[in-house]
Coordinates of N, CA and C in Angstrom, one line a residue:
Chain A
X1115 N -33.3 -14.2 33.1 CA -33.4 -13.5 31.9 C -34.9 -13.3 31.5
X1116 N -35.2 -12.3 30.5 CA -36.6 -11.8 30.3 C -36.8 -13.3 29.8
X1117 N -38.6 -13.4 30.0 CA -39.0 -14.4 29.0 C -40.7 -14.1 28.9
X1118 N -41.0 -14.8 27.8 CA -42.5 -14.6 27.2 C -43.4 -15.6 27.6
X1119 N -44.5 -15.4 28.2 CA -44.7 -16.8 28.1 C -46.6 -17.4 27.7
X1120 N -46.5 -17.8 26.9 CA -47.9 -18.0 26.1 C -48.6 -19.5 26.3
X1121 N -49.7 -19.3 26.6 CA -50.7 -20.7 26.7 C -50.1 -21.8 25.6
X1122 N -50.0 -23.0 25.3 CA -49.6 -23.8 24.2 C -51.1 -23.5 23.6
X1123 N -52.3 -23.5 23.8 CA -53.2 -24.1 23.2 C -54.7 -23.2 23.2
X1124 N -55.2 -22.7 22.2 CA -56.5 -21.8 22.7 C -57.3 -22.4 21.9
X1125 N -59.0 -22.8 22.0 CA -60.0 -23.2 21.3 C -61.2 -22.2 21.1
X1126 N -62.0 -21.6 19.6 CA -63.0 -21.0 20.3 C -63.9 -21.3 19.2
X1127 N -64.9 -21.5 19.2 CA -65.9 -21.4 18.1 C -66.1 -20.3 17.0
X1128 N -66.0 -20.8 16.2 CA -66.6 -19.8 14.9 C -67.7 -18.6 15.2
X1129 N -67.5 -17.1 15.0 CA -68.1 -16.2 15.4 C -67.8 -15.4 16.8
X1130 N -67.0 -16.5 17.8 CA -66.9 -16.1 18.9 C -65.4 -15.1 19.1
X1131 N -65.2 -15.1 20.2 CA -63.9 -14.0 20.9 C -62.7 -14.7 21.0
X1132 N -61.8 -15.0 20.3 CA -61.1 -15.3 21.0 C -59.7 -14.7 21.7
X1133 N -59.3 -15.1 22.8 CA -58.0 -14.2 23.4 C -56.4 -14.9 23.8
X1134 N -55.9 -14.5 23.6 CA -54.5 -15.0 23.7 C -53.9 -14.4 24.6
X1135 N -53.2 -15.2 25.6 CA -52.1 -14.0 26.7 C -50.5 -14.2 26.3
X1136 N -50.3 -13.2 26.6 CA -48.3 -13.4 26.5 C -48.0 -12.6 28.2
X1137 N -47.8 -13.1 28.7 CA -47.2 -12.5 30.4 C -45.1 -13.2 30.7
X1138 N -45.2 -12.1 30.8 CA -43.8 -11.6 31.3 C -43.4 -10.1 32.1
X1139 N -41.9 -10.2 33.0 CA -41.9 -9.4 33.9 C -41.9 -8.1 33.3
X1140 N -42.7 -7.0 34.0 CA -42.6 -5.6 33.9 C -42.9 -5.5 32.2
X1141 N -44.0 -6.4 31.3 CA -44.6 -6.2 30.3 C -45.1 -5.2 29.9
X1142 N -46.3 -4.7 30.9 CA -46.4 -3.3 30.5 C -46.0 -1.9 30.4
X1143 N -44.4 -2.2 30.8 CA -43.5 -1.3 30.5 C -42.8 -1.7 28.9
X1144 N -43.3 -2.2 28.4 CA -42.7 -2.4 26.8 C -43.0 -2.5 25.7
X1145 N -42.8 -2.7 24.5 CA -43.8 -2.6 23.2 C -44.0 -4.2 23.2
X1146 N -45.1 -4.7 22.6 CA -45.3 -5.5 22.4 C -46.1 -6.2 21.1
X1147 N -45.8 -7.0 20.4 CA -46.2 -7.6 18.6 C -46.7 -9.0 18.6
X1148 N -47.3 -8.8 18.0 CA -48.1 -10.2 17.6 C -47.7 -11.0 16.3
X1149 N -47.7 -11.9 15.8 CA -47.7 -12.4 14.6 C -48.5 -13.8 14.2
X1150 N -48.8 -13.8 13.4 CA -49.5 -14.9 13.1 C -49.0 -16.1 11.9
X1151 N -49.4 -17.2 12.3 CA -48.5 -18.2 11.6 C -49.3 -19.3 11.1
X1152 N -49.9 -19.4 9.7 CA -50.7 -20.6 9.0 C -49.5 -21.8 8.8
X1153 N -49.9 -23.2 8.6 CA -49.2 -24.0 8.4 C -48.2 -23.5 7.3
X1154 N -46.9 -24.0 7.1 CA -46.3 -23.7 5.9 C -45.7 -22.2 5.2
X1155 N -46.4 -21.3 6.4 CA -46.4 -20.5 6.1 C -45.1 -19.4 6.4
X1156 N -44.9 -18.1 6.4 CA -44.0 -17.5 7.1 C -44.7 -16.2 7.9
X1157 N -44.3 -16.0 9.0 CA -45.4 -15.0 10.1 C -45.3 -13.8 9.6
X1158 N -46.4 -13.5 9.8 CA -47.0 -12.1 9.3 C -47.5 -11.1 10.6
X1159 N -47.2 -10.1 10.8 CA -47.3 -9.2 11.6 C -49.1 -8.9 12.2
X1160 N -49.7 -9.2 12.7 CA -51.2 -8.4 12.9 C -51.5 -7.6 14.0
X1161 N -50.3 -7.7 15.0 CA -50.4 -6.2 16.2 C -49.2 -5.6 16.3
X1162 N -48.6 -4.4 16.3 CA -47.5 -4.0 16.6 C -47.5 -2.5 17.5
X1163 N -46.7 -2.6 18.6 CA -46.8 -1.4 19.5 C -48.1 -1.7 20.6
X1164 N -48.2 -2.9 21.1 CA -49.3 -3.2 21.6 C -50.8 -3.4 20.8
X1165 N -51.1 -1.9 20.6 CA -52.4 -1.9 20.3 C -52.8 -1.5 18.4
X1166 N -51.6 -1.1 17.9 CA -51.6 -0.9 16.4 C -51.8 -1.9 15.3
X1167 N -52.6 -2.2 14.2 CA -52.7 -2.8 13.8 C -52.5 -2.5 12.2
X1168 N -51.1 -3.5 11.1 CA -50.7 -2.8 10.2 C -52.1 -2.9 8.9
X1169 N -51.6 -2.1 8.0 CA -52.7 -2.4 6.9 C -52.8 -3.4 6.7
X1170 N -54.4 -4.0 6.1 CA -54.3 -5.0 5.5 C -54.8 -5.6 6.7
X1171 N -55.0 -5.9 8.0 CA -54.8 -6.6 9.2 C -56.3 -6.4 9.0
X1172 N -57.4 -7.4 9.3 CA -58.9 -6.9 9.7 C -58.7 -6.2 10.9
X1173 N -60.1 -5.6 10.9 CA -60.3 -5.0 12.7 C -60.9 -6.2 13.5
X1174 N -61.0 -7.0 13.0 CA -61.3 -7.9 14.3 C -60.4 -8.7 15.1
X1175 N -58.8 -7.9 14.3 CA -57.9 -8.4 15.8 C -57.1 -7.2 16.2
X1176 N -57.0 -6.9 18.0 CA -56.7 -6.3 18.2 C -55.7 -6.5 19.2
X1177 N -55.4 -5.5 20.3 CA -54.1 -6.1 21.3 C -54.3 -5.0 22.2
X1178 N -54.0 -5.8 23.2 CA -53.8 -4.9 24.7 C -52.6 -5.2 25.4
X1179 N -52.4 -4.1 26.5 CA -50.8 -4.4 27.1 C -51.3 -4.0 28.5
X1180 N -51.4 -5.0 29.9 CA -51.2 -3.9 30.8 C -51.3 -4.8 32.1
X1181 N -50.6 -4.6 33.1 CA -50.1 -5.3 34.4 C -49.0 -6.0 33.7
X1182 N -48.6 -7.3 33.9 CA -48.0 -8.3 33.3 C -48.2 -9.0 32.3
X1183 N -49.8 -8.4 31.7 CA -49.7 -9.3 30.5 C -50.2 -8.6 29.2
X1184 N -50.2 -8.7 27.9 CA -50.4 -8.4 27.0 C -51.4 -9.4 26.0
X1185 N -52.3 -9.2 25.4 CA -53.7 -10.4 25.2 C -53.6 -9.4 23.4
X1186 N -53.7 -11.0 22.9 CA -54.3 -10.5 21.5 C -55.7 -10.6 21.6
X1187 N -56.3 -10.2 21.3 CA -58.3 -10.5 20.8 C -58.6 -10.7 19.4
X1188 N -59.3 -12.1 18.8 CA -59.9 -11.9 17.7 C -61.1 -11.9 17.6
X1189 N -62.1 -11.1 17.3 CA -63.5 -10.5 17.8 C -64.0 -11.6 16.3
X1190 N -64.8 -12.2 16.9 CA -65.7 -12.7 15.4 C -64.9 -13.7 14.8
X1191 N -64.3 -14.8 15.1 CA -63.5 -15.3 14.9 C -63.7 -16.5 13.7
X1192 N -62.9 -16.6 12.5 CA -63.2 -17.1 11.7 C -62.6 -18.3 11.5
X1193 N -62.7 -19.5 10.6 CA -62.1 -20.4 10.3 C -60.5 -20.0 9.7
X1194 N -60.1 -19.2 9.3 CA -59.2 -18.8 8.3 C -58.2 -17.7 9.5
X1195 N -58.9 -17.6 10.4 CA -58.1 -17.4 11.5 C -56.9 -18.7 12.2
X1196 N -57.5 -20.1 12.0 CA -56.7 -21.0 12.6 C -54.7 -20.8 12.3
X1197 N -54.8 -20.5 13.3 CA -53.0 -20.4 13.4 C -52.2 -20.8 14.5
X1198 N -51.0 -20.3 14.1 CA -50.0 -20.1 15.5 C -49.7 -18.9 16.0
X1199 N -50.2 -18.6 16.9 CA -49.7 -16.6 17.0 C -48.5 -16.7 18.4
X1200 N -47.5 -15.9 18.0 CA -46.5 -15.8 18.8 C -46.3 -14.0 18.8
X1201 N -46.5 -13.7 20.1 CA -45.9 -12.7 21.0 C -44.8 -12.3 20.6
X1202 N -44.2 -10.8 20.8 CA -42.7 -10.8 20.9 C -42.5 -9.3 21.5
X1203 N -41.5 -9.1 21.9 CA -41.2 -8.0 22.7 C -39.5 -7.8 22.7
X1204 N -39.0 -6.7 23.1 CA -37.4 -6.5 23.2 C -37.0 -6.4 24.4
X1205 N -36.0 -7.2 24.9 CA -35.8 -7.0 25.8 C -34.2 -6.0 25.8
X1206 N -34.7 -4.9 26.8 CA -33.8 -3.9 26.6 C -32.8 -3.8 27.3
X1207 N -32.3 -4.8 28.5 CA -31.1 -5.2 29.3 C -30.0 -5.4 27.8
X1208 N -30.7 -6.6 26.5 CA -29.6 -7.7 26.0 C -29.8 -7.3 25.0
X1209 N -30.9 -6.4 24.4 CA -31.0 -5.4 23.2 C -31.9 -6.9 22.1
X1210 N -32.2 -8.1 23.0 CA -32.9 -9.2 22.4 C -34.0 -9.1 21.8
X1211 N -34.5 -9.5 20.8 CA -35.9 -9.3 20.2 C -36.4 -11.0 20.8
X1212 N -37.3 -11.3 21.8 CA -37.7 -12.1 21.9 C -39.1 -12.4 21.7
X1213 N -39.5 -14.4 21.2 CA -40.4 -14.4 21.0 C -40.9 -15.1 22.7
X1214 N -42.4 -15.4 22.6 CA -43.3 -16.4 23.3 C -43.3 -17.8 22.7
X1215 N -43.5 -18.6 23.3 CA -43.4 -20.0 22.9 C -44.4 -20.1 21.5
X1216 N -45.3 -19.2 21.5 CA -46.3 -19.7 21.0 C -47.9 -20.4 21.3
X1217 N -48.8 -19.7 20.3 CA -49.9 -20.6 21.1 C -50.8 -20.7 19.6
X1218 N -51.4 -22.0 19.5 CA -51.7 -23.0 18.4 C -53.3 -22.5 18.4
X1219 N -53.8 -21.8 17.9 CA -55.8 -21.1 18.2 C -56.4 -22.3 17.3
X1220 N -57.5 -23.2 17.3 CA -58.1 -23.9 16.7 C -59.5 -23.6 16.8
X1221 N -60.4 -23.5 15.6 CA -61.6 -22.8 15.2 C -62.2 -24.3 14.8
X1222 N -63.1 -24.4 16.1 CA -63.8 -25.2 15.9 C -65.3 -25.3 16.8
Chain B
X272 N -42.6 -3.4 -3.9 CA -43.3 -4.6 -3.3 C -42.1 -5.1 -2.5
X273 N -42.1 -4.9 -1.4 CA -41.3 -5.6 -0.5 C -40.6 -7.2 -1.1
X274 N -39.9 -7.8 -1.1 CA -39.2 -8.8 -1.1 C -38.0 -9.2 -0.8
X275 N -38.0 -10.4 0.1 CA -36.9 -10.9 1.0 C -36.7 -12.1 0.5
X276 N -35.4 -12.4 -0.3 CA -35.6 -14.3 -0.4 C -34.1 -14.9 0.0
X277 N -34.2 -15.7 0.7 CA -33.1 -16.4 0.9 C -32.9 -17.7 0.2
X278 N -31.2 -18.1 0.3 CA -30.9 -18.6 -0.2 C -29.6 -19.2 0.7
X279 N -29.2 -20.6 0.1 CA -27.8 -21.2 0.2 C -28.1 -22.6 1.6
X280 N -29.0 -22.4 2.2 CA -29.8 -23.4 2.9 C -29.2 -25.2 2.5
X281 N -29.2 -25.8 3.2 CA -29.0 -27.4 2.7 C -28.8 -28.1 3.5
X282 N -28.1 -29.3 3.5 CA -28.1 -30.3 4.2 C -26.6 -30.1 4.7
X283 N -25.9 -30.4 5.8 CA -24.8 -30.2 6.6 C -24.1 -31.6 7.4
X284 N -23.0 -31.8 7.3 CA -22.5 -32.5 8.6 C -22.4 -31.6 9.6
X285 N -22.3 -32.4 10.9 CA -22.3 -31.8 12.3 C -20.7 -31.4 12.6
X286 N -20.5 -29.9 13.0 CA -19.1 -29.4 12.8 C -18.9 -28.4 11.9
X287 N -20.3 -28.8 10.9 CA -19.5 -27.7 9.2 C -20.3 -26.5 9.2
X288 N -19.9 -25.6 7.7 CA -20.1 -24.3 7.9 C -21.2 -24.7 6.7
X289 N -21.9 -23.1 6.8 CA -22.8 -23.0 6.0 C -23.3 -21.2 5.5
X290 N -23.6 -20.9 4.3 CA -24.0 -19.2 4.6 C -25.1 -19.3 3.8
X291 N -26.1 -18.1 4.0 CA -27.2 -18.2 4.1 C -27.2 -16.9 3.5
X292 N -28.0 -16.3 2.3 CA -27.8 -15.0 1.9 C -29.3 -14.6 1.4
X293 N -29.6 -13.6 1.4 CA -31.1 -13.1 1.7 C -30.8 -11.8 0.7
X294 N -31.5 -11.9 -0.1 CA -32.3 -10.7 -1.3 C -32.9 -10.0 -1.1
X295 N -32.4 -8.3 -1.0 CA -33.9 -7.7 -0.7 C -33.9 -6.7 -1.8
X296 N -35.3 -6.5 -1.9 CA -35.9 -5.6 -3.1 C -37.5 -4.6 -2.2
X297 N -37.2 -4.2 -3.5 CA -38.4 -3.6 -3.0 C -38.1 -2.1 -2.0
X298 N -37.3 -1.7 -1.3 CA -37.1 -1.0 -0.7 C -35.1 -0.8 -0.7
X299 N -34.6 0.8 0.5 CA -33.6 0.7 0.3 C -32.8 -0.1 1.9
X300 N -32.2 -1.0 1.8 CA -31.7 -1.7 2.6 C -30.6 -1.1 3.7
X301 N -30.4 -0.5 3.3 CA -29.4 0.7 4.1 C -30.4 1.2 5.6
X302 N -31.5 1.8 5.4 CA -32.3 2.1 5.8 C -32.9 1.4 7.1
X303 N -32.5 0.1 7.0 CA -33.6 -0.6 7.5 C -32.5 -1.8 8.7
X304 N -32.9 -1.4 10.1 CA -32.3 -2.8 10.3 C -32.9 -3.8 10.0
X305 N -31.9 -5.1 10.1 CA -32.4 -6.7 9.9 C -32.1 -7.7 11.1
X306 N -33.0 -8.6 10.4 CA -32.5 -10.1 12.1 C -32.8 -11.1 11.2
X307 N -32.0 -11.9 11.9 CA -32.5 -13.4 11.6 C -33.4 -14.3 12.5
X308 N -34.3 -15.1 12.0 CA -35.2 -15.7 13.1 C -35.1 -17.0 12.4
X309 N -34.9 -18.2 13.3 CA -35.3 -19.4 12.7 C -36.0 -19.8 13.6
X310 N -36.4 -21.6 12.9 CA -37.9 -22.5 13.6 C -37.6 -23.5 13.2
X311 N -36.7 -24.4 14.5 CA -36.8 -25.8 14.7 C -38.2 -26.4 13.6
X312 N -38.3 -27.6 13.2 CA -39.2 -28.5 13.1 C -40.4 -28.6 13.7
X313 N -41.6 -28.3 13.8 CA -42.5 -28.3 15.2 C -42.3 -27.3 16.0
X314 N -41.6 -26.5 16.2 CA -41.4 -25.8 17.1 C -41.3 -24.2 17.1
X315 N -41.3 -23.7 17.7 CA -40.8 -21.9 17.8 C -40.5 -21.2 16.9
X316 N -40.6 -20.0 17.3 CA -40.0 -19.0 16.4 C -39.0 -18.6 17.3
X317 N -37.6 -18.4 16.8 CA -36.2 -18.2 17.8 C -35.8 -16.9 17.1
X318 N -35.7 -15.5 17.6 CA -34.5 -14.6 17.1 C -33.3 -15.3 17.3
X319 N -32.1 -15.1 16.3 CA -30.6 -14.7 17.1 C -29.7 -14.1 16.2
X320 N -30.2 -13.5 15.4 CA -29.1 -12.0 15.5 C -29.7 -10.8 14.7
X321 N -29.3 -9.8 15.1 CA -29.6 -8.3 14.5 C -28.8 -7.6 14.1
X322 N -28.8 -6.3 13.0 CA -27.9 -5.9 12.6 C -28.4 -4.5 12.1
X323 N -27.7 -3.4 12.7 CA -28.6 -2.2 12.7 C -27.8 -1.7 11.0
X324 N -28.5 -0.9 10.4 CA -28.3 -0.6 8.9 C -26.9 -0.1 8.5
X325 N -26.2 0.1 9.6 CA -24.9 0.5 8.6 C -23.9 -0.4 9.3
X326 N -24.8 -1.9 9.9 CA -23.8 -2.5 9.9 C -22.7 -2.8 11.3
X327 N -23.0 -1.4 12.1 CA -22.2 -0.9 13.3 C -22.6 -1.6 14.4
X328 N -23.4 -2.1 14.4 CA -23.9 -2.7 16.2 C -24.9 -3.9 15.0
X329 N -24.4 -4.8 16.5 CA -24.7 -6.4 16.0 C -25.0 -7.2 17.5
X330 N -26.3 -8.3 17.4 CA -25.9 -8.5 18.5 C -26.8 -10.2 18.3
X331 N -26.5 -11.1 19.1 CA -26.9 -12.7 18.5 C -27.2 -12.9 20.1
X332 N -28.3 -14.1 19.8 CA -28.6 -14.7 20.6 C -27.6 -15.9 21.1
X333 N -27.1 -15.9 22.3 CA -26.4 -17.3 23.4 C -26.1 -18.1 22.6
X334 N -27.3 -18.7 21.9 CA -27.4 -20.4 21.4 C -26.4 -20.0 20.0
X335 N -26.5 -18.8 19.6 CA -25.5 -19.3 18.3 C -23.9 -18.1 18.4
X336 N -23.8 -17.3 19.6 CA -22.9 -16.5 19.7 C -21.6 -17.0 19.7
X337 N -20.6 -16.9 19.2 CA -19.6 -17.3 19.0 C -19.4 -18.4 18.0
X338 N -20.3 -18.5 16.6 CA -20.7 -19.4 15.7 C -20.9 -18.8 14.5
X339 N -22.0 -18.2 14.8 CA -22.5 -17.9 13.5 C -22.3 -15.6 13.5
X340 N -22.1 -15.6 12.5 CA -21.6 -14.1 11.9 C -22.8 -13.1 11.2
X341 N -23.5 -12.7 11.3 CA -24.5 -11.9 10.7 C -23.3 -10.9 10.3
X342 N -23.9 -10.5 8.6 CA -23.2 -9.1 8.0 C -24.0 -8.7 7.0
X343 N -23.7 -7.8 6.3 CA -24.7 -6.9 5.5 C -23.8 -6.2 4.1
X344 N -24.4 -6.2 3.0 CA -24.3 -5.2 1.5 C -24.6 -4.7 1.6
X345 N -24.9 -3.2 1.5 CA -25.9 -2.4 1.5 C -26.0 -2.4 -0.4
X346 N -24.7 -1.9 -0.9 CA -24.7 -1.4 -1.9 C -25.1 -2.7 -2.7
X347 N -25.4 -4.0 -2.8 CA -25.7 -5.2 -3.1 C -26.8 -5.7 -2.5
X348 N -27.8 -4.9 -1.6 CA -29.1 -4.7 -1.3 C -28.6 -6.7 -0.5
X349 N -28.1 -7.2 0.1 CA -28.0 -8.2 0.7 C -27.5 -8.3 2.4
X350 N -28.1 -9.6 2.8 CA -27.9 -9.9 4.0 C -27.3 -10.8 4.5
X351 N -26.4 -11.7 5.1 CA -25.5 -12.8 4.9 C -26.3 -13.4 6.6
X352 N -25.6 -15.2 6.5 CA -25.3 -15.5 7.7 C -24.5 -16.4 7.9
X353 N -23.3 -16.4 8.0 CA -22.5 -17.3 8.2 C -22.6 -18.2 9.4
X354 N -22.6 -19.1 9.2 CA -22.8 -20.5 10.3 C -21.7 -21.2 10.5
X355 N -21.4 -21.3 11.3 CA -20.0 -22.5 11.2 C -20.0 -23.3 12.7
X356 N -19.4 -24.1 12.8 CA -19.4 -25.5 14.1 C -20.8 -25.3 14.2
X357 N -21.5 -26.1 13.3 CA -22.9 -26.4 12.9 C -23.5 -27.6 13.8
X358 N -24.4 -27.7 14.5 CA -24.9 -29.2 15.8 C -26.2 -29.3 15.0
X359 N -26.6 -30.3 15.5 CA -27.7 -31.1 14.9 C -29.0 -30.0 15.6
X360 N -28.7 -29.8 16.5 CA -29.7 -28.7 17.2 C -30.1 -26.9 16.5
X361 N -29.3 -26.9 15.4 CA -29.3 -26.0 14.1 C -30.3 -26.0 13.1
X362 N -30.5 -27.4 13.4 CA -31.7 -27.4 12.3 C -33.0 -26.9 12.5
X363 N -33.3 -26.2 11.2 CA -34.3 -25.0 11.2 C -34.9 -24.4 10.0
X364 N -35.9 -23.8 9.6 CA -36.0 -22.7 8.7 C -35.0 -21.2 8.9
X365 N -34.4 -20.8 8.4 CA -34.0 -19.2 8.8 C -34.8 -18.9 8.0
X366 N -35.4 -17.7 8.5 CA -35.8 -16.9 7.6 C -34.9 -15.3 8.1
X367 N -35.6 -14.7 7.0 CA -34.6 -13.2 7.0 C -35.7 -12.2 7.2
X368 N -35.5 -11.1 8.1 CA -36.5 -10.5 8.7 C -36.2 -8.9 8.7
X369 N -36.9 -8.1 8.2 CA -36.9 -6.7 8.3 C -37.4 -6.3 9.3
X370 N -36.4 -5.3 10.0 CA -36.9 -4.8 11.6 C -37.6 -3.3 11.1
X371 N -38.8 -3.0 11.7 CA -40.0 -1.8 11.5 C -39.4 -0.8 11.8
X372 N -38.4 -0.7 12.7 CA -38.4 0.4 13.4 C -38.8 0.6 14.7
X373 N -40.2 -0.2 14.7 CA -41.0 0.2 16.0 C -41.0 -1.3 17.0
X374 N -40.0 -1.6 16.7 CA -39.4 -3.1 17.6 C -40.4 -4.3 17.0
X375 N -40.7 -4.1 16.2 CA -41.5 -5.3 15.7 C -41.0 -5.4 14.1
X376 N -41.3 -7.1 13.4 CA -40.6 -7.6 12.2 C -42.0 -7.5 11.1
X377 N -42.0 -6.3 10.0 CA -43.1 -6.2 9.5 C -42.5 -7.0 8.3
X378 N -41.7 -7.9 7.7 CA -41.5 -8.2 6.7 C -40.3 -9.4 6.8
X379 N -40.9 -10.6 5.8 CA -40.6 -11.8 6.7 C -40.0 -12.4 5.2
X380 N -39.0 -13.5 5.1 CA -38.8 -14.0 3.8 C -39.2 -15.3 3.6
X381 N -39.1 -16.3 2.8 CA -40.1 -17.2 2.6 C -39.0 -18.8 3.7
X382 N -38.1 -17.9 3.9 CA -37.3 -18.9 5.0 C -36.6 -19.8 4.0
X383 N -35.1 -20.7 4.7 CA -34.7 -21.3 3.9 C -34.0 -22.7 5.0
X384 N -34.3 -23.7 4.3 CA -33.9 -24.8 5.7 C -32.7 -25.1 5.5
X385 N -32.0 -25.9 6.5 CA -31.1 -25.7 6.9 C -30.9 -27.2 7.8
X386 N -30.3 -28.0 7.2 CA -30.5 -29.6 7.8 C -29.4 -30.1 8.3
X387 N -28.7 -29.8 9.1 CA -27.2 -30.6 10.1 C -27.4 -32.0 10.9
X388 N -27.1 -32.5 9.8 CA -26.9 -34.1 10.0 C -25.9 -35.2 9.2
X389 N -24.9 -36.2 10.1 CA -24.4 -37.2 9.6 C -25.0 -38.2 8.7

């Protein structure tokens, strides 16, 4: 069955880049979404269609799609960035909206 | 202003049923498919079910297929989830999820937990 699959764990310093992968089969044959997750919180959308980002989203996160993997980027990375960002994509065999495990970004 | 709130969440024995009903405002409901996503404790974000706006095509993830019932009001702007033969492995936040259109969930509700235990 399709599956997503994302680092558990990314670290980057304040100011810096940071990137996130989601790889799964024949990825860049599909749409692919980001979301972001503060403690407590409920996930909020910040890439959608790969590379689209909704209002309201800064430009310093962006998204790519291509071979087998799909990478968020947060360019300039802030404290207030610390999250959980989870991947998701459809898979169109089972008509499933699936997510990635998840990966935990810590700004330090 | 978009708004999604759920409700009917609680504490459960293992076996029993439970429904789960979701508020939406802000826009027209008809319009729009939905899904449900919940998240273990610690853990994931899980889809398992969708439901395209009028209702007609439905479809749930393995882990709760043959259990739980996703359905829809349009005319009562609501979203249901019936749960029944409930396992301790159920426990979760649901939240209630507006599908974009463009295969992504731009609109999320504040989740409602959901605790299956003796």
């Amino acid at each position: 069955s399709f599956e997503l699959t994302q680092p558990p764990s990314v670290s980057v310093s304040p100011g810096q880049t940071a990137s996130i992968t989601c790889s799964g089969d024949k990825l860049r044959h599909k749409s692919v979404c980001w979301y972001q997750q503060r403690p407590g919180q409920s996930p909020i959308l910040v890439i959608y269609q790969n590379t689209q980002r909704p209002s309201g989203i800064p430009e310093r996160f962006s998204g790519s799609n291509s071979g087998s993997s799909a990478t968020l980027t947060i360019g300039g990375t802030q404290p207030m960035d610390e999250a959980d960002y989870y991947c998701q994509a459809w898979d169109s065999s089972t008509a499933w909206r699936l997510f990635g495990g998840g990966t935990k970004l810590t700004v330090l | 202003e978009v708004q999604l709130v759920e409700s009917g969440g609680g504490l459960v024995q293992p076996g029993g049923s439970l429904r789960l009903s979701c508020a939406a405002s802000g826009f027209t409901l008809s319009t729009y498919r939905m899904n449900w996503v919940r998240q273990a404790p610690g853990k994931g974000l899980e889809w398992i079910s969708y439901i395209s706006g009028s209702g007609a095509i439905i479809y749930y993830a393995d882990s709760v297929k043959g259990r739980f019932t996703i359905s829809r009001d349009n005319a009562e702007s609501s979203l249901y989830l019936q749960m029944n033969s409930l396992r301790d492995e159920d426990t979760a936040v649901y939240f209630c999820v507006r599908d974009s259109g463009g295969w992504s969930f731009d609109y999320w509700g504040q989740g409602s937990l959901v605790t299956v235990s003796s």
